[in-house]
């Protein structure tokens, strides 16, 4: 894709799922990639995958909820490759289904700290470097839950609506400085987040009736399709009738960073099989 080759990208949450595929895609396009995650072991596996395929990657341990940690991540990019041209701020968590009145203070603060504050800490560290260089492009990972409400996932949905607003506002601030800032809103995608949610490993406290409804959806989808075990209720409202591959998110990120998207800023692109239509 135009404009990625030879430049440097940082990807957070790159140890697995969407972030791993985004990092691999940047490397395939010829970019140097800083593979950043809190999970050190899996993060190194992403670096190995990229290097085995002939790409350039380096590793950075980061906790996106901690500004100092994020500053060190950006330093890794500049110290190793001499620039920071693209950022995919993608790390995020989902703590499982919980009714509005059942979410604990700790759950609320954790999800906001990683999913929303974590996007701000990244942009806060990345933007001054891009400004000094004279340009750059940032893509933040929001979610379908950042565009519409989702019962049982209100803290997650609030954090992702926040990402959409933060993306718009930051884009306006930096539009005249040749730095484009966009977001993607993935629909249900085959990653650890989906499998953890639907296998019930998250803390669940939504009302019994709602859970029965979900179980019916699960069974309905299980009958309709024989796929991976996470390939179930989350796809019930997807017009394309399938769950996404993480590579499909990586393609959208690469496009938004490329010069093909040179007049696009402040937007959140749904990559959702038509779910938000
Ligand atoms: P994933 O669980 O495979 O990847 C998330 C990564 O973030 C993990 O590698 C994890 O170690 C890392 N991470 C968690 N907390 C961190 C922290 N404090 N600092 C640095 N890294 C941290 O899940 P997935 O699906 O790839 O998630 C990526 C993003 O996509 C998240 O922001 C998620 O909310 C979003 N998303 C995912 C959807 C899906 O269906 N999989 C749908 C919509 C949005």
mmCIF file of N, CA and C in Angstrom, residues 184-258:
data_model
loop_
_atom_site.group_PDB
_atom_site.id
_atom_site.type_symbol
_atom_site.label_atom_id
_atom_site.label_comp_id
_atom_site.label_asym_id
_atom_site.label_seq_id
_atom_site.Cartn_x
_atom_site.Cartn_y
_atom_site.Cartn_z
ATOM 1 N N UNK A 184 -10.894 2.482 13.835
ATOM 2 C CA UNK A 184 -11.712 1.411 13.247
ATOM 3 C C UNK A 184 -12.677 0.933 14.327
ATOM 4 N N UNK A 185 -13.832 0.495 13.873
ATOM 5 C CA UNK A 185 -14.818 -0.085 14.791
ATOM 6 C C UNK A 185 -15.053 -1.530 14.357
ATOM 7 N N UNK A 186 -14.251 -2.446 14.908
ATOM 8 C CA UNK A 186 -14.424 -3.841 14.493
ATOM 9 C C UNK A 186 -15.765 -4.406 14.959
ATOM 10 N N UNK A 187 -16.340 -5.233 14.107
ATOM 11 C CA UNK A 187 -17.419 -6.099 14.556
ATOM 12 C C UNK A 187 -16.788 -7.318 15.204
ATOM 13 N N UNK A 188 -17.605 -8.332 15.536
ATOM 14 C CA UNK A 188 -17.052 -9.520 16.189
ATOM 15 C C UNK A 188 -15.946 -10.176 15.357
ATOM 16 N N UNK A 189 -14.808 -10.369 15.987
ATOM 17 C CA UNK A 189 -13.603 -10.819 15.298
ATOM 18 C C UNK A 189 -13.006 -12.003 16.053
ATOM 19 N N UNK A 190 -12.476 -12.955 15.322
ATOM 20 C CA UNK A 190 -11.936 -14.186 15.932
ATOM 21 C C UNK A 190 -10.663 -13.903 16.716
ATOM 22 N N UNK A 191 -10.803 -13.562 17.978
ATOM 23 C CA UNK A 191 -9.638 -13.315 18.835
ATOM 24 C C UNK A 191 -9.941 -13.821 20.239
ATOM 25 N N UNK A 192 -8.960 -13.667 21.118
ATOM 26 C CA UNK A 192 -9.141 -14.096 22.516
ATOM 27 C C UNK A 192 -10.301 -13.391 23.196
ATOM 28 N N UNK A 193 -10.536 -12.121 22.840
ATOM 29 C CA UNK A 193 -11.614 -11.374 23.489
ATOM 30 C C UNK A 193 -12.951 -12.064 23.256
ATOM 31 N N UNK A 194 -13.221 -12.469 22.020
ATOM 32 C CA UNK A 194 -14.499 -13.122 21.724
ATOM 33 C C UNK A 194 -14.606 -14.470 22.424
ATOM 34 N N UNK A 195 -13.537 -15.259 22.360
ATOM 35 C CA UNK A 195 -13.631 -16.592 22.947
ATOM 36 C C UNK A 195 -13.812 -16.501 24.456
ATOM 37 N N UNK A 196 -13.129 -15.513 25.111
ATOM 38 C CA UNK A 196 -13.275 -15.350 26.559
ATOM 39 C C UNK A 196 -14.673 -14.918 26.931
ATOM 40 N N UNK A 197 -15.246 -14.036 26.115
ATOM 41 C CA UNK A 197 -16.586 -13.516 26.395
ATOM 42 C C UNK A 197 -17.630 -14.617 26.319
ATOM 43 N N UNK A 198 -17.563 -15.378 25.240
ATOM 44 C CA UNK A 198 -18.631 -16.347 25.003
ATOM 45 C C UNK A 198 -18.447 -17.657 25.754
ATOM 46 N N UNK A 199 -17.225 -17.932 26.184
ATOM 47 C CA UNK A 199 -17.043 -19.138 26.990
ATOM 48 C C UNK A 199 -17.408 -18.854 28.444
ATOM 49 N N UNK A 200 -17.717 -17.573 28.737
ATOM 50 C CA UNK A 200 -18.183 -17.235 30.079
ATOM 51 C C UNK A 200 -17.076 -17.061 31.090
ATOM 52 N N UNK A 201 -15.837 -16.878 30.630
ATOM 53 C CA UNK A 201 -14.747 -16.718 31.584
ATOM 54 C C UNK A 201 -14.733 -15.333 32.216
ATOM 55 N N UNK A 202 -15.410 -14.347 31.582
ATOM 56 C CA UNK A 202 -15.523 -13.034 32.196
ATOM 57 C C UNK A 202 -16.526 -13.074 33.332
ATOM 58 N N UNK A 203 -16.483 -12.059 34.232
ATOM 59 C CA UNK A 203 -17.439 -12.016 35.337
ATOM 60 C C UNK A 203 -18.807 -11.664 34.770
ATOM 61 N N UNK A 204 -19.812 -12.515 34.938
ATOM 62 C CA UNK A 204 -21.115 -12.261 34.349
ATOM 63 C C UNK A 204 -22.169 -12.033 35.418
ATOM 64 N N UNK A 205 -22.860 -10.886 35.330
ATOM 65 C CA UNK A 205 -23.918 -10.644 36.307
ATOM 66 C C UNK A 205 -25.135 -10.026 35.650
ATOM 67 N N UNK A 206 -25.326 -10.299 34.358
ATOM 68 C CA UNK A 206 -26.526 -9.775 33.720
ATOM 69 C C UNK A 206 -27.706 -10.654 34.113
ATOM 70 N N UNK A 207 -28.918 -10.072 34.048
ATOM 71 C CA UNK A 207 -30.090 -10.805 34.526
ATOM 72 C C UNK A 207 -30.263 -12.158 33.840
ATOM 73 N N UNK A 208 -30.856 -13.082 34.594
ATOM 74 C CA UNK A 208 -31.017 -14.451 34.112
ATOM 75 C C UNK A 208 -31.736 -14.505 32.765
ATOM 76 N N UNK A 209 -32.816 -13.689 32.629
ATOM 77 C CA UNK A 209 -33.586 -13.729 31.377
ATOM 78 C C UNK A 209 -32.712 -13.358 30.186
ATOM 79 N N UNK A 210 -31.874 -12.325 30.377
ATOM 80 C CA UNK A 210 -30.984 -11.921 29.284
ATOM 81 C C UNK A 210 -30.007 -13.041 28.952
ATOM 82 N N UNK A 211 -29.549 -13.700 30.009
ATOM 83 C CA UNK A 211 -28.580 -14.768 29.753
ATOM 84 C C UNK A 211 -29.240 -15.940 29.038
ATOM 85 N N UNK A 212 -30.516 -16.187 29.375
ATOM 86 C CA UNK A 212 -31.225 -17.251 28.661
ATOM 87 C C UNK A 212 -31.342 -16.864 27.186
ATOM 88 N N UNK A 213 -31.647 -15.585 26.927
ATOM 89 C CA UNK A 213 -31.735 -15.101 25.548
ATOM 90 C C UNK A 213 -30.428 -15.318 24.810
ATOM 91 N N UNK A 214 -29.339 -15.018 25.496
ATOM 92 C CA UNK A 214 -28.022 -15.212 24.874
ATOM 93 C C UNK A 214 -27.776 -16.680 24.589
ATOM 94 N N UNK A 215 -28.191 -17.522 25.552
ATOM 95 C CA UNK A 215 -27.968 -18.957 25.373
ATOM 96 C C UNK A 215 -28.739 -19.471 24.164
ATOM 97 N N UNK A 216 -29.971 -18.929 23.985
ATOM 98 C CA UNK A 216 -30.768 -19.330 22.812
ATOM 99 C C UNK A 216 -30.030 -18.932 21.537
ATOM 100 N N UNK A 217 -29.488 -17.709 21.557
ATOM 101 C CA UNK A 217 -28.708 -17.256 20.388
ATOM 102 C C UNK A 217 -27.527 -18.181 20.137
ATOM 103 N N UNK A 218 -26.873 -18.537 21.223
ATOM 104 C CA UNK A 218 -25.699 -19.407 21.088
ATOM 105 C C UNK A 218 -26.070 -20.716 20.416
ATOM 106 N N UNK A 219 -27.173 -21.308 20.894
ATOM 107 C CA UNK A 219 -27.597 -22.594 20.337
ATOM 108 C C UNK A 219 -28.001 -22.430 18.877
ATOM 109 N N UNK A 220 -28.762 -21.348 18.610
ATOM 110 C CA UNK A 220 -29.216 -21.096 17.244
ATOM 111 C C UNK A 220 -28.022 -21.007 16.284
ATOM 112 N N UNK A 221 -27.025 -20.243 16.719
ATOM 113 C CA UNK A 221 -25.869 -20.070 15.862
ATOM 114 C C UNK A 221 -25.043 -21.343 15.772
ATOM 115 N N UNK A 222 -25.010 -22.091 16.867
ATOM 116 C CA UNK A 222 -24.242 -23.342 16.841
ATOM 117 C C UNK A 222 -24.848 -24.308 15.840
ATOM 118 N N UNK A 223 -26.190 -24.287 15.764
ATOM 119 C CA UNK A 223 -26.859 -25.157 14.794
ATOM 120 C C UNK A 223 -26.586 -24.658 13.379
ATOM 121 N N UNK A 224 -26.616 -23.342 13.225
ATOM 122 C CA UNK A 224 -26.504 -22.766 11.889
ATOM 123 C C UNK A 224 -25.108 -22.938 11.292
ATOM 124 N N UNK A 225 -24.128 -23.001 12.131
ATOM 125 C CA UNK A 225 -22.776 -23.051 11.573
ATOM 126 C C UNK A 225 -21.858 -23.865 12.460
ATOM 127 N N UNK A 226 -21.021 -24.654 11.855
ATOM 128 C CA UNK A 226 -20.042 -25.408 12.637
ATOM 129 C C UNK A 226 -18.698 -24.727 12.453
ATOM 130 N N UNK A 227 -18.336 -23.973 13.478
ATOM 131 C CA UNK A 227 -17.106 -23.201 13.404
ATOM 132 C C UNK A 227 -16.393 -23.278 14.732
ATOM 133 N N UNK A 228 -15.441 -22.369 14.952
ATOM 134 C CA UNK A 228 -14.764 -22.300 16.249
ATOM 135 C C UNK A 228 -15.794 -21.969 17.318
ATOM 136 N N UNK A 229 -15.494 -22.285 18.600
ATOM 137 C CA UNK A 229 -16.500 -22.166 19.644
ATOM 138 C C UNK A 229 -16.884 -20.722 19.949
ATOM 139 N N UNK A 230 -16.053 -19.747 19.504
ATOM 140 C CA UNK A 230 -16.417 -18.357 19.738
ATOM 141 C C UNK A 230 -17.255 -17.786 18.605
ATOM 142 N N UNK A 231 -17.519 -18.625 17.623
ATOM 143 C CA UNK A 231 -18.173 -18.147 16.414
ATOM 144 C C UNK A 231 -19.686 -18.246 16.588
ATOM 145 N N UNK A 232 -20.217 -17.573 17.623
ATOM 146 C CA UNK A 232 -21.602 -17.855 17.987
ATOM 147 C C UNK A 232 -22.455 -16.599 18.103
ATOM 148 N N UNK A 233 -22.912 -16.245 19.302
ATOM 149 C CA UNK A 233 -23.960 -15.236 19.397
ATOM 150 C C UNK A 233 -23.536 -13.867 18.911
ATOM 151 N N UNK A 234 -22.234 -13.567 18.993
ATOM 152 C CA UNK A 234 -21.803 -12.233 18.615
ATOM 153 C C UNK A 234 -22.065 -11.958 17.147
ATOM 154 N N UNK A 235 -22.289 -12.967 16.344
ATOM 155 C CA UNK A 235 -22.521 -12.733 14.924
ATOM 156 C C UNK A 235 -24.005 -12.722 14.573
ATOM 157 N N UNK A 236 -24.897 -12.699 15.592
ATOM 158 C CA UNK A 236 -26.311 -12.853 15.281
ATOM 159 C C UNK A 236 -26.875 -11.694 14.468
ATOM 160 N N UNK A 237 -26.300 -10.517 14.616
ATOM 161 C CA UNK A 237 -26.822 -9.369 13.895
ATOM 162 C C UNK A 237 -25.900 -8.934 12.758
ATOM 163 N N UNK A 238 -25.017 -9.795 12.328
ATOM 164 C CA UNK A 238 -24.079 -9.413 11.270
ATOM 165 C C UNK A 238 -24.670 -9.788 9.909
ATOM 166 N N UNK A 239 -25.027 -8.787 9.096
ATOM 167 C CA UNK A 239 -25.640 -9.114 7.804
ATOM 168 C C UNK A 239 -24.796 -10.059 6.952
ATOM 169 N N UNK A 240 -23.459 -9.964 7.052
ATOM 170 C CA UNK A 240 -22.626 -10.861 6.252
ATOM 171 C C UNK A 240 -22.585 -12.266 6.836
ATOM 172 N N UNK A 241 -23.198 -12.430 8.021
ATOM 173 C CA UNK A 241 -23.435 -13.751 8.596
ATOM 174 C C UNK A 241 -22.167 -14.548 8.875
ATOM 175 N N UNK A 242 -21.124 -13.837 9.254
ATOM 176 C CA UNK A 242 -19.909 -14.517 9.689
ATOM 177 C C UNK A 242 -19.124 -13.594 10.590
ATOM 178 N N UNK A 243 -18.276 -14.186 11.394
ATOM 179 C CA UNK A 243 -17.408 -13.425 12.267
ATOM 180 C C UNK A 243 -16.157 -13.042 11.466
ATOM 181 N N UNK A 244 -15.537 -11.914 11.847
ATOM 182 C CA UNK A 244 -14.405 -11.420 11.043
ATOM 183 C C UNK A 244 -13.106 -12.134 11.390
ATOM 184 N N UNK A 245 -12.216 -12.153 10.422
ATOM 185 C CA UNK A 245 -10.839 -12.584 10.658
ATOM 186 C C UNK A 245 -10.034 -11.354 11.085
ATOM 187 N N UNK A 246 -9.066 -11.503 12.004
ATOM 188 C CA UNK A 246 -8.270 -10.338 12.405
ATOM 189 C C UNK A 246 -7.558 -9.669 11.224
ATOM 190 N N UNK A 247 -7.228 -10.435 10.201
ATOM 191 C CA UNK A 247 -6.569 -9.867 9.016
ATOM 192 C C UNK A 247 -7.438 -8.794 8.354
ATOM 193 N N UNK A 248 -8.761 -8.954 8.477
ATOM 194 C CA UNK A 248 -9.655 -7.983 7.839
ATOM 195 C C UNK A 248 -9.591 -6.629 8.544
ATOM 196 N N UNK A 249 -9.273 -6.649 9.842
ATOM 197 C CA UNK A 249 -9.064 -5.397 10.581
ATOM 198 C C UNK A 249 -7.712 -4.780 10.172
ATOM 199 N N UNK A 250 -6.717 -5.647 10.031
ATOM 200 C CA UNK A 250 -5.374 -5.169 9.669
ATOM 201 C C UNK A 250 -5.400 -4.460 8.313
ATOM 202 N N UNK A 251 -6.206 -4.959 7.391
ATOM 203 C CA UNK A 251 -6.307 -4.330 6.075
ATOM 204 C C UNK A 251 -6.863 -2.914 6.180
ATOM 205 N N UNK A 252 -7.860 -2.748 7.036
ATOM 206 C CA UNK A 252 -8.455 -1.411 7.206
ATOM 207 C C UNK A 252 -7.449 -0.454 7.852
ATOM 208 N N UNK A 253 -6.671 -0.958 8.807
ATOM 209 C CA UNK A 253 -5.666 -0.117 9.473
ATOM 210 C C UNK A 253 -4.605 0.318 8.466
ATOM 211 N N UNK A 254 -4.146 -0.637 7.661
ATOM 212 C CA UNK A 254 -3.118 -0.314 6.656
ATOM 213 C C UNK A 254 -3.642 0.738 5.683
ATOM 214 N N UNK A 255 -4.886 0.580 5.253
ATOM 215 C CA UNK A 255 -5.479 1.563 4.339
ATOM 216 C C UNK A 255 -5.512 2.949 4.982
ATOM 217 N N UNK A 256 -5.995 3.035 6.209
ATOM 218 C CA UNK A 256 -6.136 4.346 6.860
ATOM 219 C C UNK A 256 -4.778 5.017 7.097
ATOM 220 N N UNK A 257 -3.720 4.215 7.254
ATOM 221 C CA UNK A 257 -2.389 4.803 7.415
ATOM 222 C C UNK A 257 -1.764 5.162 6.071
ATOM 223 N N UNK A 258 -2.201 4.513 5.014
ATOM 224 C CA UNK A 258 -1.550 4.703 3.711
ATOM 225 C C UNK A 258 -1.915 6.061 3.102
#
